């Protein structure tokens, strides 16, 4: 009996600890409790407001319960005392019905207003006197297990690391190339699905630069179970001032026509052109829909394959055996014919691809 009681006490303690620790990341780059933008802040305020209402209900109900428990205890009133029965009281029944309705109305008003605010993407199509769109739009395509980011008005494409300006609304067109995914930057705003059959649209505002954060980026995640490497389908977000963003765009545009040549005297470039170029572009200017991530900015990125520390050794390991790191990825087996020397040379070439250095 005592052993069973101890087990239940331990189970209860672990459950309580789990609840309290589940939101204790505390890191600015990924915590929803430290919002870094207008959407995230509004959603956080709504969360706090809702919790406050629910806490008030719990406190009032708990107080009434404890009050009744203390007032009508048997040791005070005796075994035969019967409290006044209120069954069938129309007054109390009206009160029980009205209070929840009022609370739901109080919760629904800011929730509905926020929902319509976050769904308003009309500004995405606004243009200036010259016919150019005034808002920055990014087309986000989710693929197994990586992310493609296209800036249609700027004519550039990148992958795995989203670069955006701070202090303005950035609009997103979300879609998926294979199965359902979900685009989520926890510190900046709520998630939204990437579907195969339709395009979802929403906006985010990035309130501060990411330079001072751990690794210098915000972390993004796929929030929809999409396969065996779902938990590894990460991306990073670099937020910068508008002037720095414009300079980055110009650097990306300057890579137009950049490619790898099979006739190169550099073993890495020649091998890449022979074995990798069919899936991976090395120019930031071009169309979307590539089989593999665009590598024009690889040297500027924060991670290899979105999850591994950014160094040559990890890149070599990824090229040699990607299945070890992301089970089910579409690159598995594609480069098994490369020798260790060729893999090392290709890694050197890829690590040289940069628009910032």
mmCIF file of C-alpha atoms in Angstrom:
data_model
loop_
_atom_site.group_PDB
_atom_site.id
_atom_site.type_symbol
_atom_site.label_atom_id
_atom_site.label_comp_id
_atom_site.label_asym_id
_atom_site.label_seq_id
_atom_site.Cartn_x
_atom_site.Cartn_y
_atom_site.Cartn_z
ATOM 1 C CA UNK A 1 0.000 0.000 0.000
ATOM 2 C CA UNK A 2 2.746 2.448 1.029
ATOM 3 C CA UNK A 3 4.818 1.593 -2.056
ATOM 4 C CA UNK A 4 1.872 2.347 -4.324
ATOM 5 C CA UNK A 5 1.256 5.641 -2.535
ATOM 6 C CA UNK A 6 4.900 6.653 -2.957
ATOM 7 C CA UNK A 7 4.751 5.843 -6.660
ATOM 8 C CA UNK A 8 1.692 8.046 -7.121
ATOM 9 C CA UNK A 9 3.346 10.862 -5.178
ATOM 10 C CA UNK A 10 6.428 10.592 -7.379
ATOM 11 C CA UNK A 11 4.274 10.530 -10.518
ATOM 12 C CA UNK A 12 2.371 13.625 -9.378
ATOM 13 C CA UNK A 13 5.603 15.455 -8.587
ATOM 14 C CA UNK A 14 7.051 14.646 -12.015
ATOM 15 C CA UNK A 15 3.840 15.794 -13.707
ATOM 16 C CA UNK A 16 3.955 19.134 -11.892
ATOM 17 C CA UNK A 17 7.647 19.608 -12.718
ATOM 18 C CA UNK A 18 6.979 18.800 -16.387
ATOM 19 C CA UNK A 19 4.265 21.443 -16.585
ATOM 20 C CA UNK A 20 6.464 24.130 -15.068
ATOM 21 C CA UNK A 21 9.577 23.255 -17.066
ATOM 22 C CA UNK A 22 7.823 22.826 -20.431
ATOM 23 C CA UNK A 23 8.058 26.569 -21.140
ATOM 24 C CA UNK A 24 11.334 27.332 -19.393
ATOM 25 C CA UNK A 25 13.630 27.704 -22.391
ATOM 26 C CA UNK A 26 14.031 31.394 -21.609
ATOM 27 C CA UNK A 27 16.168 31.943 -24.702
ATOM 28 C CA UNK A 28 15.294 35.032 -26.737
ATOM 29 C CA UNK A 29 15.964 33.280 -30.041
ATOM 30 C CA UNK A 30 13.246 30.636 -29.623
ATOM 31 C CA UNK A 31 11.025 31.437 -26.630
ATOM 32 C CA UNK A 32 7.394 32.401 -27.199
ATOM 33 C CA UNK A 33 7.507 34.012 -23.751
ATOM 34 C CA UNK A 34 9.979 36.646 -24.966
ATOM 35 C CA UNK A 35 8.259 38.010 -28.079
ATOM 36 C CA UNK A 36 10.381 39.862 -30.620
ATOM 37 C CA UNK A 37 7.812 41.498 -32.847
ATOM 38 C CA UNK A 38 4.322 42.952 -33.124
ATOM 39 C CA UNK A 39 2.548 39.655 -33.788
ATOM 40 C CA UNK A 40 4.412 37.804 -31.069
ATOM 41 C CA UNK A 41 3.772 40.588 -28.554
ATOM 42 C CA UNK A 42 0.043 40.773 -29.361
ATOM 43 C CA UNK A 43 -0.305 37.009 -29.068
ATOM 44 C CA UNK A 44 1.641 37.030 -25.798
ATOM 45 C CA UNK A 45 -0.610 39.787 -24.408
ATOM 46 C CA UNK A 46 -3.671 37.764 -25.423
ATOM 47 C CA UNK A 47 -2.191 34.718 -23.722
ATOM 48 C CA UNK A 48 -1.616 36.631 -20.486
ATOM 49 C CA UNK A 49 -5.133 38.121 -20.651
ATOM 50 C CA UNK A 50 -6.693 34.665 -21.123
ATOM 51 C CA UNK A 51 -4.645 33.164 -18.301
ATOM 52 C CA UNK A 52 -5.683 36.056 -16.049
ATOM 53 C CA UNK A 53 -9.384 35.386 -16.729
ATOM 54 C CA UNK A 54 -8.952 31.669 -16.107
ATOM 55 C CA UNK A 55 -6.943 32.312 -12.951
ATOM 56 C CA UNK A 56 -9.707 34.571 -11.660
ATOM 57 C CA UNK A 57 -12.258 31.793 -12.228
ATOM 58 C CA UNK A 58 -10.081 29.237 -10.436
ATOM 59 C CA UNK A 59 -9.489 31.587 -7.485
ATOM 60 C CA UNK A 60 -13.191 32.437 -7.077
ATOM 61 C CA UNK A 61 -14.353 28.819 -7.369
ATOM 62 C CA UNK A 62 -11.627 27.641 -4.985
ATOM 63 C CA UNK A 63 -12.559 30.325 -2.463
ATOM 64 C CA UNK A 64 -16.264 29.401 -2.588
ATOM 65 C CA UNK A 65 -15.415 25.733 -2.209
ATOM 66 C CA UNK A 66 -13.128 26.290 0.779
ATOM 67 C CA UNK A 67 -15.612 28.722 2.338
ATOM 68 C CA UNK A 68 -18.432 26.180 2.076
ATOM 69 C CA UNK A 69 -16.140 23.422 3.293
ATOM 70 C CA UNK A 70 -15.196 25.424 6.402
ATOM 71 C CA UNK A 71 -18.663 26.837 7.170
ATOM 72 C CA UNK A 72 -20.613 23.596 6.922
ATOM 73 C CA UNK A 73 -18.133 21.153 8.383
ATOM 74 C CA UNK A 74 -19.684 18.503 10.617
ATOM 75 C CA UNK A 75 -17.482 19.236 13.590
ATOM 76 C CA UNK A 76 -19.061 22.696 13.750
ATOM 77 C CA UNK A 77 -22.722 22.060 12.885
ATOM 78 C CA UNK A 78 -23.163 18.449 13.921
ATOM 79 C CA UNK A 79 -23.972 15.245 12.081
ATOM 80 C CA UNK A 80 -27.679 16.001 11.512
ATOM 81 C CA UNK A 81 -27.414 19.526 10.142
ATOM 82 C CA UNK A 82 -28.717 19.906 6.596
ATOM 83 C CA UNK A 83 -27.757 23.107 4.674
ATOM 84 C CA UNK A 84 -30.471 25.002 2.842
ATOM 85 C CA UNK A 85 -31.198 23.292 -0.462
ATOM 86 C CA UNK A 86 -31.049 25.538 -3.550
ATOM 87 C CA UNK A 87 -31.932 22.981 -6.203
ATOM 88 C CA UNK A 88 -34.209 24.526 -8.832
ATOM 89 C CA UNK A 89 -33.312 28.118 -7.934
ATOM 90 C CA UNK A 90 -33.939 30.184 -11.077
ATOM 91 C CA UNK A 91 -31.782 33.025 -9.757
ATOM 92 C CA UNK A 92 -28.723 30.799 -9.287
ATOM 93 C CA UNK A 93 -29.274 29.024 -12.590
ATOM 94 C CA UNK A 94 -29.341 32.367 -14.393
ATOM 95 C CA UNK A 95 -26.150 33.424 -12.609
ATOM 96 C CA UNK A 96 -24.407 30.128 -13.514
ATOM 97 C CA UNK A 97 -25.379 30.660 -17.165
ATOM 98 C CA UNK A 98 -24.653 34.383 -17.441
ATOM 99 C CA UNK A 99 -21.190 34.387 -15.851
ATOM 100 C CA UNK A 100 -19.606 31.934 -18.365
ATOM 101 C CA UNK A 101 -21.263 33.771 -21.263
ATOM 102 C CA UNK A 102 -19.856 37.104 -20.069
ATOM 103 C CA UNK A 103 -16.396 35.608 -19.616
ATOM 104 C CA UNK A 104 -16.491 34.068 -23.100
ATOM 105 C CA UNK A 105 -17.525 37.406 -24.588
ATOM 106 C CA UNK A 106 -14.684 39.144 -22.773
ATOM 107 C CA UNK A 107 -12.246 36.587 -24.192
ATOM 108 C CA UNK A 108 -13.774 36.535 -27.671
ATOM 109 C CA UNK A 109 -13.563 40.260 -28.429
ATOM 110 C CA UNK A 110 -9.731 40.633 -28.352
ATOM 111 C CA UNK A 111 -9.332 37.167 -29.883
ATOM 112 C CA UNK A 112 -11.528 38.011 -32.898
ATOM 113 C CA UNK A 113 -9.907 41.427 -33.339
ATOM 114 C CA UNK A 114 -6.426 39.872 -33.274
ATOM 115 C CA UNK A 115 -7.458 37.116 -35.686
ATOM 116 C CA UNK A 116 -8.669 39.604 -38.280
ATOM 117 C CA UNK A 117 -5.646 41.836 -37.723
ATOM 118 C CA UNK A 118 -3.178 39.017 -38.331
ATOM 119 C CA UNK A 119 -5.133 37.818 -41.381
ATOM 120 C CA UNK A 120 -5.088 41.230 -43.058
ATOM 121 C CA UNK A 121 -2.641 40.930 -45.961
ATOM 122 C CA UNK A 122 -4.096 43.585 -48.284
ATOM 123 C CA UNK A 123 -0.873 45.601 -48.034
ATOM 124 C CA UNK A 124 0.926 42.734 -49.781
ATOM 125 C CA UNK A 125 -0.504 43.926 -53.092
ATOM 126 C CA UNK A 126 -0.081 47.699 -52.642
ATOM 127 C CA UNK A 127 2.196 49.416 -55.167
ATOM 128 C CA UNK A 128 3.870 52.812 -55.431
ATOM 129 C CA UNK A 129 3.625 55.331 -58.300
ATOM 130 C CA UNK A 130 6.091 53.319 -60.364
ATOM 131 C CA UNK A 131 4.107 50.114 -59.949
ATOM 132 C CA UNK A 132 6.553 48.500 -57.506
ATOM 133 C CA UNK A 133 5.188 46.691 -54.475
ATOM 134 C CA UNK A 134 5.703 48.664 -51.271
ATOM 135 C CA UNK A 135 5.821 45.688 -48.896
ATOM 136 C CA UNK A 136 8.423 42.949 -48.737
ATOM 137 C CA UNK A 137 6.984 39.565 -49.707
ATOM 138 C CA UNK A 138 8.684 36.206 -49.260
ATOM 139 C CA UNK A 139 7.458 32.974 -50.829
ATOM 140 C CA UNK A 140 8.190 30.125 -48.424
ATOM 141 C CA UNK A 141 8.218 26.599 -49.849
ATOM 142 C CA UNK A 142 8.582 23.734 -47.393
ATOM 143 C CA UNK A 143 10.224 20.547 -48.652
ATOM 144 C CA UNK A 144 11.398 17.303 -47.087
ATOM 145 C CA UNK A 145 13.328 18.410 -44.944
ATOM 146 C CA UNK A 146 14.400 21.946 -45.774
ATOM 147 C CA UNK A 147 13.052 25.415 -46.548
ATOM 148 C CA UNK A 148 13.236 27.538 -49.690
ATOM 149 C CA UNK A 149 12.829 31.333 -49.494
ATOM 150 C CA UNK A 150 12.079 33.320 -52.624
ATOM 151 C CA UNK A 151 11.978 37.128 -52.748
ATOM 152 C CA UNK A 152 9.917 37.579 -55.955
ATOM 153 C CA UNK A 153 10.200 41.366 -56.232
ATOM 154 C CA UNK A 154 13.967 41.212 -55.748
ATOM 155 C CA UNK A 155 14.409 38.204 -58.044
ATOM 156 C CA UNK A 156 16.470 36.188 -55.564
ATOM 157 C CA UNK A 157 16.231 32.785 -53.913
ATOM 158 C CA UNK A 158 17.909 31.344 -50.855
ATOM 159 C CA UNK A 159 17.399 28.416 -48.514
ATOM 160 C CA UNK A 160 17.554 27.440 -44.853
ATOM 161 C CA UNK A 161 18.326 30.959 -43.620
ATOM 162 C CA UNK A 162 15.727 33.690 -43.993
ATOM 163 C CA UNK A 163 17.042 37.271 -44.058
ATOM 164 C CA UNK A 164 14.550 40.074 -43.307
ATOM 165 C CA UNK A 165 14.590 43.740 -42.266
ATOM 166 C CA UNK A 166 13.481 44.873 -38.819
ATOM 167 C CA UNK A 167 10.730 47.322 -37.963
ATOM 168 C CA UNK A 168 8.376 46.588 -40.870
ATOM 169 C CA UNK A 169 5.796 44.023 -41.825
ATOM 170 C CA UNK A 170 7.082 41.142 -43.928
ATOM 171 C CA UNK A 171 4.420 39.202 -45.833
ATOM 172 C CA UNK A 172 4.645 35.484 -46.500
ATOM 173 C CA UNK A 173 3.113 33.153 -49.073
ATOM 174 C CA UNK A 174 3.293 29.665 -47.606
ATOM 175 C CA UNK A 175 3.121 26.452 -49.602
ATOM 176 C CA UNK A 176 4.526 22.918 -49.537
ATOM 177 C CA UNK A 177 6.104 20.896 -52.319
ATOM 178 C CA UNK A 178 5.387 17.396 -51.000
ATOM 179 C CA UNK A 179 3.446 16.967 -47.723
ATOM 180 C CA UNK A 180 1.911 19.336 -45.194
ATOM 181 C CA UNK A 181 4.409 21.352 -43.142
ATOM 182 C CA UNK A 182 4.016 24.328 -40.799
ATOM 183 C CA UNK A 183 6.086 27.522 -40.708
ATOM 184 C CA UNK A 184 6.883 28.731 -37.195
ATOM 185 C CA UNK A 185 9.295 31.274 -35.710
ATOM 186 C CA UNK A 186 8.414 30.918 -31.997
ATOM 187 C CA UNK A 187 9.884 34.212 -30.773
ATOM 188 C CA UNK A 188 8.291 36.276 -33.557
ATOM 189 C CA UNK A 189 4.775 34.931 -34.056
ATOM 190 C CA UNK A 190 2.427 31.991 -34.269
ATOM 191 C CA UNK A 191 2.675 29.187 -36.786
ATOM 192 C CA UNK A 192 0.791 28.675 -40.035
ATOM 193 C CA UNK A 193 0.506 25.596 -42.250
ATOM 194 C CA UNK A 194 2.287 25.106 -45.561
ATOM 195 C CA UNK A 195 -0.163 23.121 -47.685
ATOM 196 C CA UNK A 196 0.328 21.413 -51.021
ATOM 197 C CA UNK A 197 -3.107 22.304 -52.403
ATOM 198 C CA UNK A 198 -3.329 25.996 -51.490
ATOM 199 C CA UNK A 199 -1.266 29.028 -50.461
ATOM 200 C CA UNK A 200 -1.625 30.480 -46.963
ATOM 201 C CA UNK A 201 -0.754 34.124 -46.398
ATOM 202 C CA UNK A 202 0.177 36.033 -43.271
ATOM 203 C CA UNK A 203 2.623 38.625 -41.984
ATOM 204 C CA UNK A 204 5.190 39.019 -39.253
ATOM 205 C CA UNK A 205 7.069 42.011 -37.888
ATOM 206 C CA UNK A 206 10.591 41.521 -36.574
ATOM 207 C CA UNK A 207 11.143 43.898 -33.690
ATOM 208 C CA UNK A 208 14.872 43.639 -33.148
ATOM 209 C CA UNK A 209 18.099 42.635 -34.828
ATOM 210 C CA UNK A 210 19.247 39.079 -34.282
ATOM 211 C CA UNK A 211 22.939 39.930 -34.039
ATOM 212 C CA UNK A 212 22.986 39.919 -30.239
ATOM 213 C CA UNK A 213 21.218 36.561 -29.917
ATOM 214 C CA UNK A 214 22.827 33.176 -29.454
ATOM 215 C CA UNK A 215 24.296 32.222 -32.847
ATOM 216 C CA UNK A 216 23.105 35.602 -34.164
ATOM 217 C CA UNK A 217 19.765 34.271 -35.451
ATOM 218 C CA UNK A 218 16.209 33.446 -34.463
ATOM 219 C CA UNK A 219 15.281 29.775 -34.704
ATOM 220 C CA UNK A 220 12.477 28.551 -36.956
ATOM 221 C CA UNK A 221 10.808 25.161 -36.864
ATOM 222 C CA UNK A 222 8.449 22.931 -38.779
ATOM 223 C CA UNK A 223 5.430 22.548 -36.503
ATOM 224 C CA UNK A 224 3.609 19.819 -38.441
ATOM 225 C CA UNK A 225 4.595 16.153 -38.281
ATOM 226 C CA UNK A 226 5.861 15.511 -41.805
ATOM 227 C CA UNK A 227 8.090 12.439 -41.611
ATOM 228 C CA UNK A 228 10.936 10.787 -39.701
ATOM 229 C CA UNK A 229 13.088 13.949 -39.711
ATOM 230 C CA UNK A 230 10.290 16.362 -38.805
ATOM 231 C CA UNK A 231 12.036 17.408 -35.586
ATOM 232 C CA UNK A 232 15.196 18.202 -37.580
ATOM 233 C CA UNK A 233 13.501 20.448 -40.145
ATOM 234 C CA UNK A 234 14.899 23.693 -38.732
ATOM 235 C CA UNK A 235 15.672 27.014 -40.345
ATOM 236 C CA UNK A 236 17.255 30.216 -39.081
ATOM 237 C CA UNK A 237 16.194 33.851 -39.350
ATOM 238 C CA UNK A 238 18.666 36.721 -39.587
ATOM 239 C CA UNK A 239 17.083 40.117 -38.884
ATOM 240 C CA UNK A 240 18.953 43.281 -39.854
ATOM 241 C CA UNK A 241 18.351 46.983 -40.395
ATOM 242 C CA UNK A 242 16.751 47.926 -43.725
ATOM 243 C CA UNK A 243 20.006 49.383 -45.125
ATOM 244 C CA UNK A 244 21.876 46.170 -44.363
ATOM 245 C CA UNK A 245 19.059 44.134 -45.878
ATOM 246 C CA UNK A 246 19.204 46.182 -49.086
ATOM 247 C CA UNK A 247 22.965 45.605 -49.248
ATOM 248 C CA UNK A 248 22.402 41.855 -48.824
ATOM 249 C CA UNK A 249 19.839 41.863 -51.632
ATOM 250 C CA UNK A 250 22.296 43.689 -53.891
ATOM 251 C CA UNK A 251 24.990 41.115 -53.083
ATOM 252 C CA UNK A 252 22.584 38.301 -53.905
ATOM 253 C CA UNK A 253 21.626 39.930 -57.193
ATOM 254 C CA UNK A 254 25.304 40.271 -58.066
ATOM 255 C CA UNK A 255 25.614 36.459 -58.148
ATOM 256 C CA UNK A 256 23.477 36.283 -61.302
ATOM 257 C CA UNK A 257 25.062 33.907 -63.770
ATOM 258 C CA UNK A 258 27.363 32.387 -61.153
ATOM 259 C CA UNK A 259 27.789 28.651 -61.658
ATOM 260 C CA UNK A 260 30.264 25.806 -61.323
ATOM 261 C CA UNK A 261 32.215 24.440 -64.281
ATOM 262 C CA UNK A 262 33.181 20.847 -64.975
ATOM 263 C CA UNK A 263 36.270 22.222 -66.720
ATOM 264 C CA UNK A 264 37.519 24.032 -63.634
ATOM 265 C CA UNK A 265 41.036 23.249 -62.433
ATOM 266 C CA UNK A 266 39.644 23.220 -58.905
ATOM 267 C CA UNK A 267 38.708 19.620 -58.023
ATOM 268 C CA UNK A 268 35.911 20.743 -55.708
ATOM 269 C CA UNK A 269 34.209 22.979 -58.255
ATOM 270 C CA UNK A 270 34.581 20.435 -61.063
ATOM 271 C CA UNK A 271 33.195 17.617 -58.897
ATOM 272 C CA UNK A 272 30.350 19.830 -57.713
ATOM 273 C CA UNK A 273 29.476 20.741 -61.313
ATOM 274 C CA UNK A 274 29.504 17.081 -62.288
ATOM 275 C CA UNK A 275 27.622 15.604 -59.328
ATOM 276 C CA UNK A 276 25.755 18.348 -57.439
ATOM 277 C CA UNK A 277 24.829 21.217 -59.753
ATOM 278 C CA UNK A 278 21.775 19.428 -61.100
ATOM 279 C CA UNK A 279 20.058 19.831 -57.708
ATOM 280 C CA UNK A 280 21.898 22.723 -56.031
ATOM 281 C CA UNK A 281 22.201 26.196 -57.566
ATOM 282 C CA UNK A 282 25.137 28.421 -56.571
ATOM 283 C CA UNK A 283 23.590 31.664 -57.809
ATOM 284 C CA UNK A 284 21.174 33.626 -55.650
ATOM 285 C CA UNK A 285 19.288 34.743 -58.755
ATOM 286 C CA UNK A 286 17.007 32.265 -60.429
ATOM 287 C CA UNK A 287 13.797 30.313 -60.257
ATOM 288 C CA UNK A 288 12.416 28.171 -57.480
ATOM 289 C CA UNK A 289 11.608 24.487 -57.528
ATOM 290 C CA UNK A 290 15.132 23.076 -57.279
ATOM 291 C CA UNK A 291 15.521 19.539 -55.954
ATOM 292 C CA UNK A 292 17.993 20.718 -53.315
ATOM 293 C CA UNK A 293 18.683 23.909 -51.325
ATOM 294 C CA UNK A 294 20.257 26.913 -53.043
ATOM 295 C CA UNK A 295 23.881 27.126 -51.841
ATOM 296 C CA UNK A 296 24.821 30.670 -52.904
ATOM 297 C CA UNK A 297 25.039 31.800 -49.264
ATOM 298 C CA UNK A 298 26.237 28.565 -47.686
ATOM 299 C CA UNK A 299 29.368 30.074 -46.108
ATOM 300 C CA UNK A 300 27.221 32.750 -44.449
ATOM 301 C CA UNK A 301 24.847 30.296 -42.813
ATOM 302 C CA UNK A 302 24.607 29.285 -39.211
ATOM 303 C CA UNK A 303 24.270 25.512 -39.617
ATOM 304 C CA UNK A 304 25.017 22.626 -41.948
ATOM 305 C CA UNK A 305 21.740 20.975 -43.031
ATOM 306 C CA UNK A 306 19.949 23.244 -40.562
ATOM 307 C CA UNK A 307 21.115 21.290 -37.499
ATOM 308 C CA UNK A 308 24.875 20.620 -37.512
ATOM 309 C CA UNK A 309 27.583 23.029 -36.382
ATOM 310 C CA UNK A 310 28.833 24.991 -39.356
ATOM 311 C CA UNK A 311 32.265 23.581 -40.213
ATOM 312 C CA UNK A 312 33.935 21.580 -42.951
ATOM 313 C CA UNK A 313 34.049 18.335 -40.980
ATOM 314 C CA UNK A 314 30.289 18.265 -40.487
ATOM 315 C CA UNK A 315 29.713 19.184 -44.118
ATOM 316 C CA UNK A 316 31.899 16.277 -45.233
ATOM 317 C CA UNK A 317 29.987 13.911 -42.947
ATOM 318 C CA UNK A 318 26.679 15.201 -44.299
ATOM 319 C CA UNK A 319 27.730 14.720 -47.936
ATOM 320 C CA UNK A 320 29.052 11.226 -47.231
ATOM 321 C CA UNK A 321 26.017 9.980 -45.290
ATOM 322 C CA UNK A 322 23.054 12.380 -44.973
ATOM 323 C CA UNK A 323 20.755 9.553 -43.854
ATOM 324 C CA UNK A 324 22.652 9.384 -40.559
ATOM 325 C CA UNK A 325 21.603 12.936 -39.710
ATOM 326 C CA UNK A 326 18.203 13.310 -41.418
ATOM 327 C CA UNK A 327 16.497 9.955 -41.995
ATOM 328 C CA UNK A 328 14.285 9.932 -45.066
ATOM 329 C CA UNK A 329 15.909 12.910 -46.798
ATOM 330 C CA UNK A 330 15.993 12.897 -50.594
ATOM 331 C CA UNK A 331 19.770 13.376 -50.827
ATOM 332 C CA UNK A 332 20.563 9.934 -49.411
ATOM 333 C CA UNK A 333 22.568 7.793 -51.838
ATOM 334 C CA UNK A 334 23.098 10.558 -54.383
ATOM 335 C CA UNK A 335 26.829 10.992 -53.759
ATOM 336 C CA UNK A 336 27.909 7.535 -52.692
ATOM 337 C CA UNK A 337 30.276 7.309 -55.686
ATOM 338 C CA UNK A 338 32.424 10.236 -54.491
ATOM 339 C CA UNK A 339 35.812 9.427 -52.998
ATOM 340 C CA UNK A 340 36.917 10.932 -49.662
ATOM 341 C CA UNK A 341 39.249 13.254 -51.597
ATOM 342 C CA UNK A 342 36.399 14.470 -53.790
ATOM 343 C CA UNK A 343 34.092 14.946 -50.802
ATOM 344 C CA UNK A 344 36.747 17.034 -49.068
ATOM 345 C CA UNK A 345 37.268 19.139 -52.194
ATOM 346 C CA UNK A 346 33.509 19.651 -52.666
ATOM 347 C CA UNK A 347 33.220 20.691 -49.018
ATOM 348 C CA UNK A 348 35.959 23.289 -49.533
ATOM 349 C CA UNK A 349 34.151 24.647 -52.576
ATOM 350 C CA UNK A 350 30.755 24.845 -50.872
ATOM 351 C CA UNK A 351 32.294 26.529 -47.793
ATOM 352 C CA UNK A 352 33.613 29.240 -50.115
ATOM 353 C CA UNK A 353 30.149 30.252 -51.393
ATOM 354 C CA UNK A 354 29.311 33.574 -49.760
ATOM 355 C CA UNK A 355 27.686 36.922 -50.478
ATOM 356 C CA UNK A 356 28.739 38.555 -47.215
ATOM 357 C CA UNK A 357 32.453 37.825 -47.047
#
